[in-house]
PDB file of C-alpha atoms in Angstrom:
ATOM      1  CA  MET M   1      -7.374  21.735   6.080  1.00 59.00           C
ATOM      2  CA  THR M   2      -5.680  18.740   4.726  1.00 78.00           C
ATOM      3  CA  GLY M   3      -5.380  15.002   5.724  1.00 96.00           C
ATOM      4  CA  LEU M   4      -2.761  12.483   5.474  1.00 98.00           C
ATOM      5  CA  PHE M   5      -2.722   9.634   3.207  1.00 98.00           C
ATOM      6  CA  VAL M   6      -0.641   6.806   4.646  1.00 98.00           C
ATOM      7  CA  THR M   7      -0.530   3.187   3.299  1.00 98.00           C
ATOM      8  CA  LEU M   8       1.014   0.177   4.715  1.00 98.00           C
ATOM      9  CA  GLU M   9       2.532  -2.192   2.308  1.00 98.00           C
ATOM     10  CA  GLY M  10       4.423  -5.434   2.088  1.00 97.00           C
ATOM     11  CA  ILE M  11       4.377  -9.216   1.261  1.00 96.00           C
ATOM     12  CA  ASP M  12       1.789 -11.340   2.873  1.00 93.00           C
ATOM     13  CA  ARG M  13       2.131 -12.065   6.400  1.00 93.00           C
ATOM     14  CA  SER M  14       4.781  -9.160   6.841  1.00 96.00           C
ATOM     15  CA  GLY M  15       2.606  -7.726   9.788  1.00 96.00           C
ATOM     16  CA  LYS M  16       0.435  -5.178   7.976  1.00 97.00           C
ATOM     17  CA  THR M  17      -2.824  -5.988   9.558  1.00 95.00           C
ATOM     18  CA  THR M  18      -0.943  -5.943  12.977  1.00 97.00           C
ATOM     19  CA  GLN M  19       0.737  -2.789  12.549  1.00 98.00           C
ATOM     20  CA  THR M  20      -2.232  -1.060  10.835  1.00 98.00           C
ATOM     21  CA  ALA M  21      -4.520  -1.553  13.969  1.00 98.00           C
ATOM     22  CA  LEU M  22      -1.654  -0.474  16.326  1.00 98.00           C
ATOM     23  CA  LEU M  23      -1.079   2.680  14.352  1.00 98.00           C
ATOM     24  CA  LEU M  24      -5.108   3.442  14.496  1.00 98.00           C
ATOM     25  CA  ASP M  25      -4.987   2.809  18.013  1.00 98.00           C
ATOM     26  CA  ALA M  26      -2.104   5.136  18.711  1.00 98.00           C
ATOM     27  CA  LEU M  27      -3.749   8.030  16.388  1.00 97.00           C
ATOM     28  CA  GLY M  28      -6.944   7.791  17.990  1.00 97.00           C
ATOM     29  CA  ASP M  29     -10.575   9.376  16.726  1.00 94.00           C
ATOM     30  CA  ASP M  30      -8.181  11.707  14.547  1.00 92.00           C
ATOM     31  CA  ALA M  31      -7.441   8.355  12.286  1.00 97.00           C
ATOM     32  CA  VAL M  32      -9.816   6.589   9.489  1.00 98.00           C
ATOM     33  CA  GLY M  33      -8.679   2.795   9.028  1.00 98.00           C
ATOM     34  CA  VAL M  34      -9.413   0.875   5.527  1.00 98.00           C
ATOM     35  CA  ARG M  35      -8.027  -2.166   3.831  1.00 96.00           C
ATOM     36  CA  GLU M  36      -7.759  -3.432   0.560  1.00 97.00           C
ATOM     37  CA  PRO M  37      -9.679  -4.857  -1.189  1.00 96.00           C
ATOM     38  CA  GLY M  38     -12.535  -3.946   0.902  1.00 97.00           C
ATOM     39  CA  GLY M  39     -13.828  -0.848   3.040  1.00 95.00           C
ATOM     40  CA  THR M  40     -16.998  -0.442   1.535  1.00 97.00           C
ATOM     41  CA  PRO M  41     -20.059  -2.985   0.897  1.00 97.00           C
ATOM     42  CA  ALA M  42     -19.047  -3.459  -2.667  1.00 97.00           C
ATOM     43  CA  GLY M  43     -15.341  -3.599  -2.094  1.00 97.00           C
ATOM     44  CA  GLU M  44     -15.800  -6.246   0.894  1.00 97.00           C
ATOM     45  CA  ARG M  45     -17.894  -8.435  -1.904  1.00 97.00           C
ATOM     46  CA  VAL M  46     -14.923  -8.144  -4.053  1.00 97.00           C
ATOM     47  CA  ARG M  47     -12.440  -9.279  -1.385  1.00 96.00           C
ATOM     48  CA  ASP M  48     -14.674 -12.166  -0.545  1.00 96.00           C
ATOM     49  CA  LEU M  49     -14.502 -13.217  -4.553  1.00 95.00           C
ATOM     50  CA  LEU M  50     -10.532 -12.359  -4.409  1.00 94.00           C
ATOM     51  CA  LYS M  51      -9.581 -14.491  -1.808  1.00 91.00           C
ATOM     52  CA  ASP M  52     -11.512 -17.424  -2.644  1.00 93.00           C
ATOM     53  CA  PRO M  53      -9.007 -19.755  -3.973  1.00 89.00           C
ATOM     54  CA  ALA M  54     -11.911 -21.916  -5.633  1.00 93.00           C
ATOM     55  CA  VAL M  55     -12.762 -19.044  -8.036  1.00 94.00           C
ATOM     56  CA  LYS M  56     -10.599 -19.127 -11.016  1.00 94.00           C
ATOM     57  CA  LEU M  57      -9.624 -15.519 -12.222  1.00 93.00           C
ATOM     58  CA  SER M  58      -7.077 -14.424 -14.845  1.00 94.00           C
ATOM     59  CA  PRO M  59      -4.247 -11.911 -14.015  1.00 92.00           C
ATOM     60  CA  GLU M  60      -6.371  -8.931 -16.004  1.00 96.00           C
ATOM     61  CA  GLY M  61      -9.728  -9.839 -14.252  1.00 96.00           C
ATOM     62  CA  GLU M  62      -8.107  -9.948 -10.896  1.00 94.00           C
ATOM     63  CA  ALA M  63      -6.291  -6.525 -11.526  1.00 96.00           C
ATOM     64  CA  LEU M  64      -9.356  -5.022 -12.504  1.00 97.00           C
ATOM     65  CA  LEU M  65     -11.712  -6.318  -9.356  1.00 98.00           C
ATOM     66  CA  PHE M  66      -8.598  -4.733  -7.275  1.00 97.00           C
ATOM     67  CA  ALA M  67      -9.219  -1.456  -9.048  1.00 98.00           C
ATOM     68  CA  ALA M  68     -12.918  -1.365  -8.949  1.00 98.00           C
ATOM     69  CA  ALA M  69     -12.901  -2.027  -5.260  1.00 98.00           C
ATOM     70  CA  ARG M  70     -10.280   0.638  -4.805  1.00 98.00           C
ATOM     71  CA  ALA M  71     -12.279   3.248  -6.928  1.00 98.00           C
ATOM     72  CA  GLN M  72     -15.283   2.796  -4.462  1.00 98.00           C
ATOM     73  CA  LEU M  73     -12.988   3.072  -1.483  1.00 98.00           C
ATOM     74  CA  VAL M  74     -11.342   6.349  -2.627  1.00 98.00           C
ATOM     75  CA  ARG M  75     -14.523   7.905  -3.474  1.00 98.00           C
ATOM     76  CA  ASP M  76     -16.541   6.621  -0.532  1.00 98.00           C
ATOM     77  CA  VAL M  77     -14.527   6.882   1.971  1.00 98.00           C
ATOM     78  CA  ILE M  78     -10.844   8.119   1.641  1.00 98.00           C
ATOM     79  CA  ARG M  79     -11.556  11.138  -0.044  1.00 98.00           C
ATOM     80  CA  PRO M  80     -13.996  12.480   2.103  1.00 97.00           C
ATOM     81  CA  ALA M  81     -11.500  11.692   5.603  1.00 98.00           C
ATOM     82  CA  LEU M  82      -8.869  13.475   3.940  1.00 98.00           C
ATOM     83  CA  ALA M  83     -11.046  16.512   3.184  1.00 97.00           C
ATOM     84  CA  GLU M  84     -12.123  16.561   6.887  1.00 96.00           C
ATOM     85  CA  GLY M  85      -8.556  16.755   7.743  1.00 96.00           C
ATOM     86  CA  ARG M  86      -8.010  13.558   9.142  1.00 97.00           C
ATOM     87  CA  VAL M  87      -5.440  10.626   9.088  1.00 98.00           C
ATOM     88  CA  VAL M  88      -6.340   7.948   6.432  1.00 98.00           C
ATOM     89  CA  VAL M  89      -4.726   4.647   7.426  1.00 98.00           C
ATOM     90  CA  SER M  90      -4.883   1.770   4.617  1.00 98.00           C
ATOM     91  CA  ASP M  91      -3.649  -1.864   4.686  1.00 98.00           C
ATOM     92  CA  ARG M  92      -2.536  -1.723   1.042  1.00 97.00           C
ATOM     93  CA  TYR M  93      -3.064   0.508  -1.614  1.00 98.00           C
ATOM     94  CA  LEU M  94      -2.134   0.846  -5.243  1.00 97.00           C
ATOM     95  CA  ASP M  95       1.293  -0.292  -4.859  1.00 98.00           C
ATOM     96  CA  SER M  96      -0.017  -3.577  -3.736  1.00 97.00           C
ATOM     97  CA  SER M  97      -1.435  -3.769  -7.605  1.00 97.00           C
ATOM     98  CA  LEU M  98       1.785  -2.812  -9.347  1.00 98.00           C
ATOM     99  CA  ALA M  99       3.887  -5.518  -7.095  1.00 97.00           C
ATOM    100  CA  TYR M 100       1.152  -8.393  -7.449  1.00 95.00           C
ATOM    101  CA  GLN M 101      -0.785  -7.757 -10.692  1.00 95.00           C
ATOM    102  CA  GLY M 102       1.845  -5.479 -12.556  1.00 97.00           C
ATOM    103  CA  SER M 103       5.180  -6.944 -11.481  1.00 96.00           C
ATOM    104  CA  ALA M 104       4.738 -10.629 -10.558  1.00 93.00           C
ATOM    105  CA  ARG M 105       1.903 -11.397 -12.738  1.00 92.00           C
ATOM    106  CA  GLY M 106       3.518 -10.043 -15.403  1.00 95.00           C
ATOM    107  CA  LEU M 107       0.683  -7.320 -16.596  1.00 97.00           C
ATOM    108  CA  GLY M 108       3.069  -4.483 -16.679  1.00 97.00           C
ATOM    109  CA  VAL M 109       3.349  -1.681 -13.848  1.00 97.00           C
ATOM    110  CA  GLU M 110       2.596   0.998 -16.453  1.00 97.00           C
ATOM    111  CA  ALA M 111      -0.657  -0.761 -17.502  1.00 98.00           C
ATOM    112  CA  ILE M 112      -1.953  -1.561 -14.124  1.00 98.00           C
ATOM    113  CA  GLU M 113      -0.851   2.319 -12.794  1.00 97.00           C
ATOM    114  CA  ALA M 114      -3.160   3.807 -16.150  1.00 98.00           C
ATOM    115  CA  VAL M 115      -5.991   1.590 -14.992  1.00 98.00           C
ATOM    116  CA  ASN M 116      -5.718   2.488 -11.364  1.00 98.00           C
ATOM    117  CA  THR M 117      -5.121   6.213 -11.765  1.00 97.00           C
ATOM    118  CA  PHE M 118      -8.676   6.010 -13.723  1.00 98.00           C
ATOM    119  CA  ALA M 119      -9.933   4.399 -10.572  1.00 98.00           C
ATOM    120  CA  THR M 120      -8.789   6.869  -7.993  1.00 98.00           C
ATOM    121  CA  GLY M 121      -8.690   9.614  -9.710  1.00 98.00           C
ATOM    122  CA  GLY M 122      -4.862   9.853  -9.174  1.00 98.00           C
ATOM    123  CA  LEU M 123      -4.654  10.139  -5.590  1.00 98.00           C
ATOM    124  CA  GLN M 124      -1.349   9.152  -4.222  1.00 97.00           C
ATOM    125  CA  PRO M 125      -0.485   8.204  -0.630  1.00 98.00           C
ATOM    126  CA  ASP M 126       1.811  10.731   1.123  1.00 98.00           C
ATOM    127  CA  LEU M 127       3.517   8.343   3.066  1.00 98.00           C
ATOM    128  CA  THR M 128       3.806   4.586   2.448  1.00 98.00           C
ATOM    129  CA  LEU M 129       5.592   2.195   4.834  1.00 98.00           C
ATOM    130  CA  LEU M 130       6.938  -0.972   3.487  1.00 98.00           C
ATOM    131  CA  LEU M 131       7.244  -3.826   6.143  1.00 98.00           C
ATOM    132  CA  ASP M 132       9.974  -5.385   5.158  1.00 98.00           C
ATOM    133  CA  LEU M 133      10.408  -9.205   5.571  1.00 96.00           C
ATOM    134  CA  ASP M 134      12.132 -12.045   3.710  1.00 94.00           C
ATOM    135  CA  PRO M 135       9.694 -14.464   2.089  1.00 93.00           C
ATOM    136  CA  ALA M 136      10.973 -17.210   3.595  1.00 89.00           C
ATOM    137  CA  VAL M 137      10.506 -15.831   6.832  1.00 93.00           C
ATOM    138  CA  ALA M 138       6.887 -14.678   6.104  1.00 89.00           C
ATOM    139  CA  ALA M 139       5.987 -18.333   4.845  1.00 87.00           C
ATOM    140  CA  SER M 140       6.938 -19.731   8.442  1.00 86.00           C
ATOM    141  CA  ARG M 141       4.437 -17.301   9.897  1.00 77.00           C
ATOM    142  CA  ALA M 142       0.703 -18.592  10.507  1.00 62.00           C
ATOM    143  CA  GLY M 143      -1.817 -17.072   8.464  1.00 62.00           C
ATOM    144  CA  GLU M 144      -4.922 -17.064   5.950  1.00 57.00           C
ATOM    145  CA  GLU M 145      -4.138 -19.380   3.055  1.00 55.00           C
ATOM    146  CA  ASP M 146      -5.376 -17.544  -0.435  1.00 50.00           C
ATOM    147  CA  ARG M 147      -4.581 -17.440  -4.037  1.00 48.00           C
ATOM    148  CA  PHE M 148      -1.783 -14.993  -3.222  1.00 52.00           C
ATOM    149  CA  GLU M 149       0.121 -17.348  -1.106  1.00 54.00           C
ATOM    150  CA  GLN M 150       2.371 -18.900  -3.140  1.00 63.00           C
ATOM    151  CA  ALA M 151       6.124 -18.741  -2.224  1.00 59.00           C
ATOM    152  CA  GLY M 152       7.343 -18.152  -5.874  1.00 82.00           C
ATOM    153  CA  LEU M 153       4.882 -15.137  -6.236  1.00 89.00           C
ATOM    154  CA  GLN M 154       5.727 -13.971  -2.809  1.00 91.00           C
ATOM    155  CA  ARG M 155       9.721 -13.576  -4.004  1.00 94.00           C
ATOM    156  CA  LYS M 156       8.589 -11.485  -7.141  1.00 95.00           C
ATOM    157  CA  VAL M 157       6.513  -9.656  -5.038  1.00 96.00           C
ATOM    158  CA  HIS M 158       9.191  -8.751  -2.576  1.00 96.00           C
ATOM    159  CA  ALA M 159      11.420  -7.737  -5.395  1.00 97.00           C
ATOM    160  CA  ALA M 160       8.694  -5.814  -7.318  1.00 97.00           C
ATOM    161  CA  TYR M 161       8.563  -3.743  -3.729  1.00 98.00           C
ATOM    162  CA  GLY M 162      12.288  -2.757  -3.740  1.00 97.00           C
ATOM    163  CA  GLU M 163      11.807  -1.441  -7.515  1.00 97.00           C
ATOM    164  CA  LEU M 164       9.189   0.619  -6.387  1.00 97.00           C
ATOM    165  CA  VAL M 165      10.792   2.249  -3.271  1.00 97.00           C
ATOM    166  CA  ALA M 166      13.819   2.845  -5.593  1.00 96.00           C
ATOM    167  CA  ALA M 167      11.752   4.793  -8.018  1.00 95.00           C
ATOM    168  CA  ASP M 168      10.138   7.080  -5.426  1.00 95.00           C
ATOM    169  CA  SER M 169      12.209   7.170  -2.692  1.00 94.00           C
ATOM    170  CA  ARG M 170      10.678  10.426  -1.090  1.00 96.00           C
ATOM    171  CA  ARG M 171       7.471   8.644  -0.249  1.00 97.00           C
ATOM    172  CA  TRP M 172       8.482   5.493   0.875  1.00 98.00           C
ATOM    173  CA  ARG M 173       9.829   4.271   4.345  1.00 98.00           C
ATOM    174  CA  ARG M 174      11.167   0.681   4.562  1.00 98.00           C
ATOM    175  CA  ILE M 175      10.666  -0.558   8.289  1.00 98.00           C
ATOM    176  CA  ASP M 176      12.444  -4.137   8.903  1.00 98.00           C
ATOM    177  CA  ALA M 177       9.412  -6.484  10.034  1.00 98.00           C
ATOM    178  CA  ASP M 178      11.677  -9.270  11.211  1.00 97.00           C
ATOM    179  CA  ARG M 179      11.386  -7.464  14.944  1.00 98.00           C
ATOM    180  CA  ASP M 180       8.960  -7.815  17.954  1.00 97.00           C
ATOM    181  CA  PRO M 181       5.646  -6.100  16.613  1.00 98.00           C
ATOM    182  CA  ALA M 182       6.177  -3.511  19.682  1.00 98.00           C
ATOM    183  CA  GLU M 183       9.579  -2.472  17.993  1.00 98.00           C
ATOM    184  CA  VAL M 184       7.864  -2.555  14.271  1.00 98.00           C
ATOM    185  CA  HIS M 185       5.337  -0.360  15.659  1.00 98.00           C
ATOM    186  CA  HIS M 186       7.921   2.413  17.194  1.00 98.00           C
ATOM    187  CA  ASP M 187       9.040   3.217  13.955  1.00 98.00           C
ATOM    188  CA  VAL M 188       5.738   2.826  12.096  1.00 98.00           C
ATOM    189  CA  LEU M 189       4.279   5.663  14.395  1.00 98.00           C
ATOM    190  CA  ALA M 190       7.675   7.781  14.056  1.00 98.00           C
ATOM    191  CA  ALA M 191       7.550   7.923  10.572  1.00 98.00           C
ATOM    192  CA  VAL M 192       3.778   8.862  10.539  1.00 98.00           C
ATOM    193  CA  ARG M 193       4.351  11.493  13.363  1.00 96.00           C
ATOM    194  CA  ALA M 194       7.150  12.977  11.038  1.00 96.00           C
ATOM    195  CA  ALA M 195       4.891  13.369   8.138  1.00 96.00           C
ATOM    196  CA  ARG M 196       2.482  14.930   9.874  1.00 92.00           C
ATOM    197  CA  GLU M 197       4.770  17.678  11.148  1.00 90.00           C
ATOM    198  CA  ALA M 198       6.226  18.315   7.813  1.00 83.00           C
ATOM    199  CA  PRO M 199       5.627  21.337   5.695  1.00 68.00           C
ATOM    200  CA  ALA M 200       2.385  20.913   3.278  1.00 56.00           C
ATOM    201  CA  GLY M 201       3.362  18.854   0.186  1.00 50.00           C
ATOM    202  CA  ALA M 202       6.564  17.546   2.100  1.00 50.00           C
ATOM    203  CA  ALA M 203       4.938  14.815   3.580  1.00 44.00           C
ATOM    204  CA  GLY M 204       6.636  11.126   2.678  1.00 38.00           C
TER     205      GLY M 204
END
């Protein structure tokens, strides 16, 4: 019995948290929801550190903290849930690190990928949903302020996601996030249902 690993990606304020909650509600007890960084006691402590703008972190330190939290989440939550045949829905995953630290922060996508392959044991999502939103529109939405909110950084991240989609279009689905949340949810749920119905190894 094999589960389905679904991740939601996008720039800040693109609606990932809202859409993750709506998807989990629609899937019911068959699904397990996690967020990054976080999802474990250790990961939540790392999240507090990363979200605190008063704590100065180098891009390298930032990337390694994300990878450490991700390693714990994969070992403690994601792999066990997938082994039970459940759907795991993650608000961000490896692609966030590739876009933010690898590309936008200038550390190099290949370097970040290597660190995270070690951290996750090479676990890749079956399906990744990009909630696509113009950075100018995202900036106009209310939300929590943190070290990742700078407009210039968000533009770079938006471009980086486009490159990731182009490099692995089989796994990604791009969804227009500049709509009513109910409309976005309709497309998100449809994509997940299609992936669940796909033959083994063909999800995404």
